[in-house]
């Protein structure tokens, strides 16, 4: 559309296209500024949304309560006392406080936090987060580590709770698992999720299996254990010296090579 300065033509175009085009699009079509579009809209009584402003009563309440009540709770109270079509949010309260220069002291912030803890407000945080991002459905599998640095193993969600996939799968076929027994992956691959890849080991059997695996790989923990002979404090200290561990590892490796050579000959 060609540029025009005719006010009637501009207003007629805006009235006809207001619901289909944004202010930016109207501005581009008419060749006028955004400000001019907004002015014309106000003159025509066209509103994209009904703004809801803070009243004097709301401001007085905010000033009286902001030092003892947090913004999230204030938003809830505002919605109860002065219902808003789109609802009050923490952001609404926060922006108004900043506009009114209503800042809290560190002591006030701490007191509000302690008050919320006692009221049990934070117990709902995980629930609200799940409501927002969605909950994992039953039967879905995730991989997590049992401890820092450990290999990730599969967990499956059953009846709202995550349990180790291996134990769950074993129980589906063979029933309950006795105390002191462990379900492990036969081939060591936690991604090979088949019942044939599971084996039941006692604590002692699992310990021997892990010990053999560790010695074959000559891990830092295994090498440090040989050097420290049952002194856990010294072992942890020694594990921080990779150069010394590597020397011992090379010696052990050489001893194995010599032993295997003599055995084969």
Tab-separated table of C-alpha atoms in Angstrom:
chain	number	residue	atom	x	y	z
A	1	UNK	CA	0.000	0.000	0.000
A	2	UNK	CA	1.277	3.524	-0.860
A	3	UNK	CA	2.080	5.968	1.908
A	4	UNK	CA	-0.727	8.359	2.774
A	5	UNK	CA	-1.191	11.184	5.188
A	6	UNK	CA	-4.940	11.186	4.917
A	7	UNK	CA	-6.160	10.622	8.474
A	8	UNK	CA	-9.498	9.121	7.483
A	9	UNK	CA	-7.870	6.638	5.136
A	10	UNK	CA	-5.352	5.640	7.814
A	11	UNK	CA	-8.016	5.132	10.469
A	12	UNK	CA	-10.246	3.209	8.071
A	13	UNK	CA	-7.381	0.865	7.186
A	14	UNK	CA	-6.491	0.368	10.862
A	15	UNK	CA	-10.105	-0.360	11.800
A	16	UNK	CA	-10.449	-2.925	8.998
A	17	UNK	CA	-7.152	-4.713	9.680
A	18	UNK	CA	-6.632	-4.232	13.412
A	19	UNK	CA	-7.490	-7.813	14.341
A	20	UNK	CA	-5.405	-9.388	11.572
A	21	UNK	CA	-2.224	-7.288	11.771
A	22	UNK	CA	0.106	-6.277	14.581
A	23	UNK	CA	0.976	-2.641	15.228
A	24	UNK	CA	4.339	-3.197	13.546
A	25	UNK	CA	2.647	-4.640	10.478
A	26	UNK	CA	0.124	-1.787	10.369
A	27	UNK	CA	3.000	0.668	10.615
A	28	UNK	CA	4.757	-0.950	7.670
A	29	UNK	CA	1.630	-1.101	5.532
A	30	UNK	CA	0.718	2.533	6.162
A	31	UNK	CA	4.237	3.929	6.156
A	32	UNK	CA	3.783	5.629	9.520
A	33	UNK	CA	5.473	5.212	12.895
A	34	UNK	CA	4.435	2.746	15.590
A	35	UNK	CA	3.612	5.693	17.807
A	36	UNK	CA	1.225	7.055	15.169
A	37	UNK	CA	-0.485	3.669	14.915
A	38	UNK	CA	-0.937	3.517	18.691
A	39	UNK	CA	-2.322	7.054	18.764
A	40	UNK	CA	-4.830	6.199	16.049
A	41	UNK	CA	-5.836	3.022	17.885
A	42	UNK	CA	-6.484	4.942	21.087
A	43	UNK	CA	-8.509	7.509	19.184
A	44	UNK	CA	-10.601	4.718	17.657
A	45	UNK	CA	-11.009	2.957	21.004
A	46	UNK	CA	-9.205	-0.160	19.800
A	47	UNK	CA	-7.526	-2.214	22.534
A	48	UNK	CA	-5.618	-5.428	22.117
A	49	UNK	CA	-5.891	-6.192	25.825
A	50	UNK	CA	-7.539	-4.634	28.836
A	51	UNK	CA	-4.737	-3.469	31.103
A	52	UNK	CA	-5.261	-3.991	34.819
A	53	UNK	CA	-3.395	-1.487	36.949
A	54	UNK	CA	-2.423	-1.371	40.622
A	55	UNK	CA	-4.980	0.571	42.618
A	56	UNK	CA	-4.158	2.796	45.566
A	57	UNK	CA	-5.441	0.108	47.929
A	58	UNK	CA	-3.133	-2.469	46.360
A	59	UNK	CA	-0.110	-0.190	46.654
A	60	UNK	CA	-0.822	0.518	50.330
A	61	UNK	CA	-1.118	-3.214	51.013
A	62	UNK	CA	2.127	-3.909	49.148
A	63	UNK	CA	4.007	-1.268	51.128
A	64	UNK	CA	2.698	-2.675	54.406
A	65	UNK	CA	3.484	-6.317	53.673
A	66	UNK	CA	6.520	-6.557	51.368
A	67	UNK	CA	9.031	-6.637	54.257
A	68	UNK	CA	7.459	-9.723	55.840
A	69	UNK	CA	5.901	-11.593	52.894
A	70	UNK	CA	7.700	-12.837	49.784
A	71	UNK	CA	6.700	-11.889	46.244
A	72	UNK	CA	5.317	-15.322	45.367
A	73	UNK	CA	3.008	-15.356	48.380
A	74	UNK	CA	2.048	-11.731	47.764
A	75	UNK	CA	0.995	-12.665	44.222
A	76	UNK	CA	-1.233	-15.406	45.650
A	77	UNK	CA	-2.781	-12.987	48.152
A	78	UNK	CA	-3.334	-10.368	45.445
A	79	UNK	CA	-5.149	-12.917	43.306
A	80	UNK	CA	-7.409	-13.772	46.241
A	81	UNK	CA	-8.114	-10.171	47.241
A	82	UNK	CA	-8.127	-8.568	43.794
A	83	UNK	CA	-8.708	-11.305	41.174
A	84	UNK	CA	-7.022	-10.602	37.864
A	85	UNK	CA	-8.144	-12.133	34.591
A	86	UNK	CA	-4.713	-13.489	33.696
A	87	UNK	CA	-3.677	-13.931	37.315
A	88	UNK	CA	-1.092	-12.201	39.472
A	89	UNK	CA	2.471	-13.469	39.242
A	90	UNK	CA	5.664	-13.004	41.196
A	91	UNK	CA	6.930	-10.851	38.321
A	92	UNK	CA	4.054	-8.385	38.706
A	93	UNK	CA	4.872	-7.851	42.379
A	94	UNK	CA	8.607	-7.692	41.768
A	95	UNK	CA	8.309	-5.058	39.026
A	96	UNK	CA	5.978	-2.910	41.115
A	97	UNK	CA	8.322	-3.074	44.103
A	98	UNK	CA	11.228	-1.939	41.958
A	99	UNK	CA	9.144	0.888	40.507
A	100	UNK	CA	8.219	2.017	44.038
A	101	UNK	CA	11.813	1.503	45.285
A	102	UNK	CA	10.657	-1.069	47.840
A	103	UNK	CA	13.829	-3.047	48.484
A	104	UNK	CA	14.249	-5.640	51.221
A	105	UNK	CA	17.238	-5.773	53.559
A	106	UNK	CA	19.267	-9.007	53.867
A	107	UNK	CA	17.710	-9.504	57.303
A	108	UNK	CA	14.190	-9.184	55.916
A	109	UNK	CA	14.973	-11.613	53.093
A	110	UNK	CA	16.345	-14.136	55.602
A	111	UNK	CA	13.288	-13.771	57.836
A	112	UNK	CA	10.944	-14.326	54.874
A	113	UNK	CA	12.913	-17.415	53.855
A	114	UNK	CA	12.773	-18.879	57.367
A	115	UNK	CA	9.052	-18.141	57.528
A	116	UNK	CA	8.499	-19.973	54.239
A	117	UNK	CA	10.566	-22.950	55.405
A	118	UNK	CA	8.509	-23.277	58.582
A	119	UNK	CA	5.315	-23.023	56.542
A	120	UNK	CA	6.506	-25.883	54.318
A	121	UNK	CA	6.364	-23.786	51.150
A	122	UNK	CA	9.447	-25.382	49.604
A	123	UNK	CA	8.007	-28.884	49.814
A	124	UNK	CA	5.811	-27.990	46.863
A	125	UNK	CA	8.687	-26.757	44.676
A	126	UNK	CA	9.452	-30.158	43.063
A	127	UNK	CA	5.749	-30.761	42.480
A	128	UNK	CA	5.345	-27.373	40.800
A	129	UNK	CA	8.430	-28.022	38.688
A	130	UNK	CA	7.030	-31.378	37.555
A	131	UNK	CA	3.703	-29.731	36.764
A	132	UNK	CA	5.535	-27.227	34.593
A	133	UNK	CA	7.966	-29.462	32.696
A	134	UNK	CA	5.909	-32.649	32.819
A	135	UNK	CA	6.256	-35.925	34.685
A	136	UNK	CA	8.106	-38.989	33.476
A	137	UNK	CA	5.544	-41.671	32.570
A	138	UNK	CA	5.651	-45.119	34.151
A	139	UNK	CA	7.838	-47.551	32.232
A	140	UNK	CA	10.342	-44.927	31.063
A	141	UNK	CA	14.027	-45.713	31.625
A	142	UNK	CA	16.716	-43.237	32.699
A	143	UNK	CA	20.432	-43.759	33.355
A	144	UNK	CA	21.919	-42.420	36.594
A	145	UNK	CA	25.039	-42.952	38.695
A	146	UNK	CA	24.689	-44.294	42.223
A	147	UNK	CA	27.662	-42.197	43.298
A	148	UNK	CA	29.945	-39.545	41.864
A	149	UNK	CA	32.205	-40.889	39.144
A	150	UNK	CA	30.469	-44.264	39.032
A	151	UNK	CA	29.127	-45.851	35.862
A	152	UNK	CA	25.548	-44.984	34.989
A	153	UNK	CA	23.004	-47.775	35.284
A	154	UNK	CA	19.370	-47.964	34.137
A	155	UNK	CA	16.425	-47.091	36.367
A	156	UNK	CA	12.813	-47.640	35.393
A	157	UNK	CA	9.805	-45.745	36.716
A	158	UNK	CA	7.198	-48.062	38.214
A	159	UNK	CA	4.142	-46.854	40.152
A	160	UNK	CA	5.550	-43.342	40.357
A	161	UNK	CA	8.993	-44.379	41.671
A	162	UNK	CA	12.334	-45.102	40.004
A	163	UNK	CA	13.952	-48.462	40.767
A	164	UNK	CA	16.964	-50.250	39.291
A	165	UNK	CA	15.950	-51.832	36.020
A	166	UNK	CA	17.989	-54.980	36.643
A	167	UNK	CA	16.318	-55.772	39.962
A	168	UNK	CA	12.876	-54.975	38.574
A	169	UNK	CA	13.369	-57.142	35.467
A	170	UNK	CA	14.709	-60.053	37.535
A	171	UNK	CA	11.727	-59.902	39.887
A	172	UNK	CA	9.289	-60.022	36.975
A	173	UNK	CA	10.674	-63.440	35.968
A	174	UNK	CA	12.133	-65.019	39.106
A	175	UNK	CA	10.323	-63.284	41.961
A	176	UNK	CA	11.693	-61.560	45.050
A	177	UNK	CA	15.441	-61.089	45.498
A	178	UNK	CA	16.905	-62.343	48.760
A	179	UNK	CA	18.764	-59.958	51.034
A	180	UNK	CA	22.460	-59.755	50.230
A	181	UNK	CA	21.956	-60.685	46.580
A	182	UNK	CA	22.746	-58.397	43.646
A	183	UNK	CA	21.539	-58.323	40.056
A	184	UNK	CA	24.359	-57.427	37.661
A	185	UNK	CA	24.823	-57.349	33.905
A	186	UNK	CA	26.484	-60.542	32.719
A	187	UNK	CA	28.446	-58.828	29.927
A	188	UNK	CA	29.019	-55.633	31.902
A	189	UNK	CA	26.953	-53.578	29.444
A	190	UNK	CA	24.131	-51.685	31.224
A	191	UNK	CA	22.595	-50.859	27.846
A	192	UNK	CA	22.043	-54.524	26.988
A	193	UNK	CA	18.612	-54.688	28.609
A	194	UNK	CA	17.681	-58.345	28.231
A	195	UNK	CA	16.809	-60.857	30.924
A	196	UNK	CA	19.504	-63.223	29.595
A	197	UNK	CA	22.109	-60.562	30.337
A	198	UNK	CA	21.283	-60.554	34.056
A	199	UNK	CA	22.935	-62.705	36.698
A	200	UNK	CA	22.342	-62.944	40.449
A	201	UNK	CA	25.452	-62.663	42.651
A	202	UNK	CA	25.918	-62.638	46.403
A	203	UNK	CA	27.784	-59.785	48.059
A	204	UNK	CA	30.875	-61.986	48.334
A	205	UNK	CA	30.686	-63.048	44.678
A	206	UNK	CA	30.216	-59.466	43.540
A	207	UNK	CA	33.154	-58.349	45.662
A	208	UNK	CA	35.418	-61.012	44.115
A	209	UNK	CA	34.207	-60.086	40.638
A	210	UNK	CA	34.928	-56.397	41.173
A	211	UNK	CA	38.294	-57.168	42.740
A	212	UNK	CA	39.335	-59.315	39.788
A	213	UNK	CA	38.175	-56.667	37.345
A	214	UNK	CA	40.037	-53.963	39.230
A	215	UNK	CA	43.262	-55.954	39.384
A	216	UNK	CA	43.118	-56.795	35.679
A	217	UNK	CA	42.660	-53.139	34.799
A	218	UNK	CA	45.254	-52.051	37.380
A	219	UNK	CA	43.096	-49.128	38.466
A	220	UNK	CA	44.503	-46.336	40.613
A	221	UNK	CA	42.593	-47.690	43.594
A	222	UNK	CA	44.009	-51.196	43.091
A	223	UNK	CA	47.599	-50.006	42.669
A	224	UNK	CA	47.335	-47.650	45.644
A	225	UNK	CA	45.907	-50.507	47.718
A	226	UNK	CA	48.930	-52.686	46.982
A	227	UNK	CA	51.312	-49.915	48.019
A	228	UNK	CA	49.507	-48.955	51.237
A	229	UNK	CA	48.514	-52.383	52.606
A	230	UNK	CA	45.210	-51.575	54.293
A	231	UNK	CA	45.873	-47.948	55.192
A	232	UNK	CA	42.878	-46.086	53.651
A	233	UNK	CA	44.168	-42.632	54.599
A	234	UNK	CA	47.517	-43.259	52.942
A	235	UNK	CA	45.754	-44.830	49.974
A	236	UNK	CA	43.707	-41.686	49.304
A	237	UNK	CA	46.842	-39.565	49.666
A	238	UNK	CA	48.751	-41.793	47.272
A	239	UNK	CA	45.973	-41.635	44.670
A	240	UNK	CA	46.760	-37.937	44.338
A	241	UNK	CA	50.246	-38.834	43.060
A	242	UNK	CA	49.623	-40.219	39.534
A	243	UNK	CA	53.328	-40.357	38.665
A	244	UNK	CA	54.101	-42.771	41.513
A	245	UNK	CA	51.035	-44.876	40.706
A	246	UNK	CA	52.102	-45.115	37.082
A	247	UNK	CA	55.568	-46.387	38.068
A	248	UNK	CA	54.005	-49.120	40.200
A	249	UNK	CA	51.506	-49.924	37.442
A	250	UNK	CA	54.326	-50.381	34.934
A	251	UNK	CA	56.143	-52.673	37.375
A	252	UNK	CA	53.019	-54.800	37.876
A	253	UNK	CA	52.417	-54.952	34.142
A	254	UNK	CA	56.012	-56.057	33.534
A	255	UNK	CA	55.706	-58.727	36.233
A	256	UNK	CA	52.589	-60.067	34.528
A	257	UNK	CA	54.299	-60.183	31.155
A	258	UNK	CA	57.253	-62.078	32.645
A	259	UNK	CA	54.932	-64.481	34.481
A	260	UNK	CA	52.844	-65.186	31.377
A	261	UNK	CA	55.989	-65.697	29.301
A	262	UNK	CA	57.441	-68.178	31.807
A	263	UNK	CA	54.109	-69.983	32.094
A	264	UNK	CA	53.710	-70.373	28.343
A	265	UNK	CA	57.272	-71.623	27.952
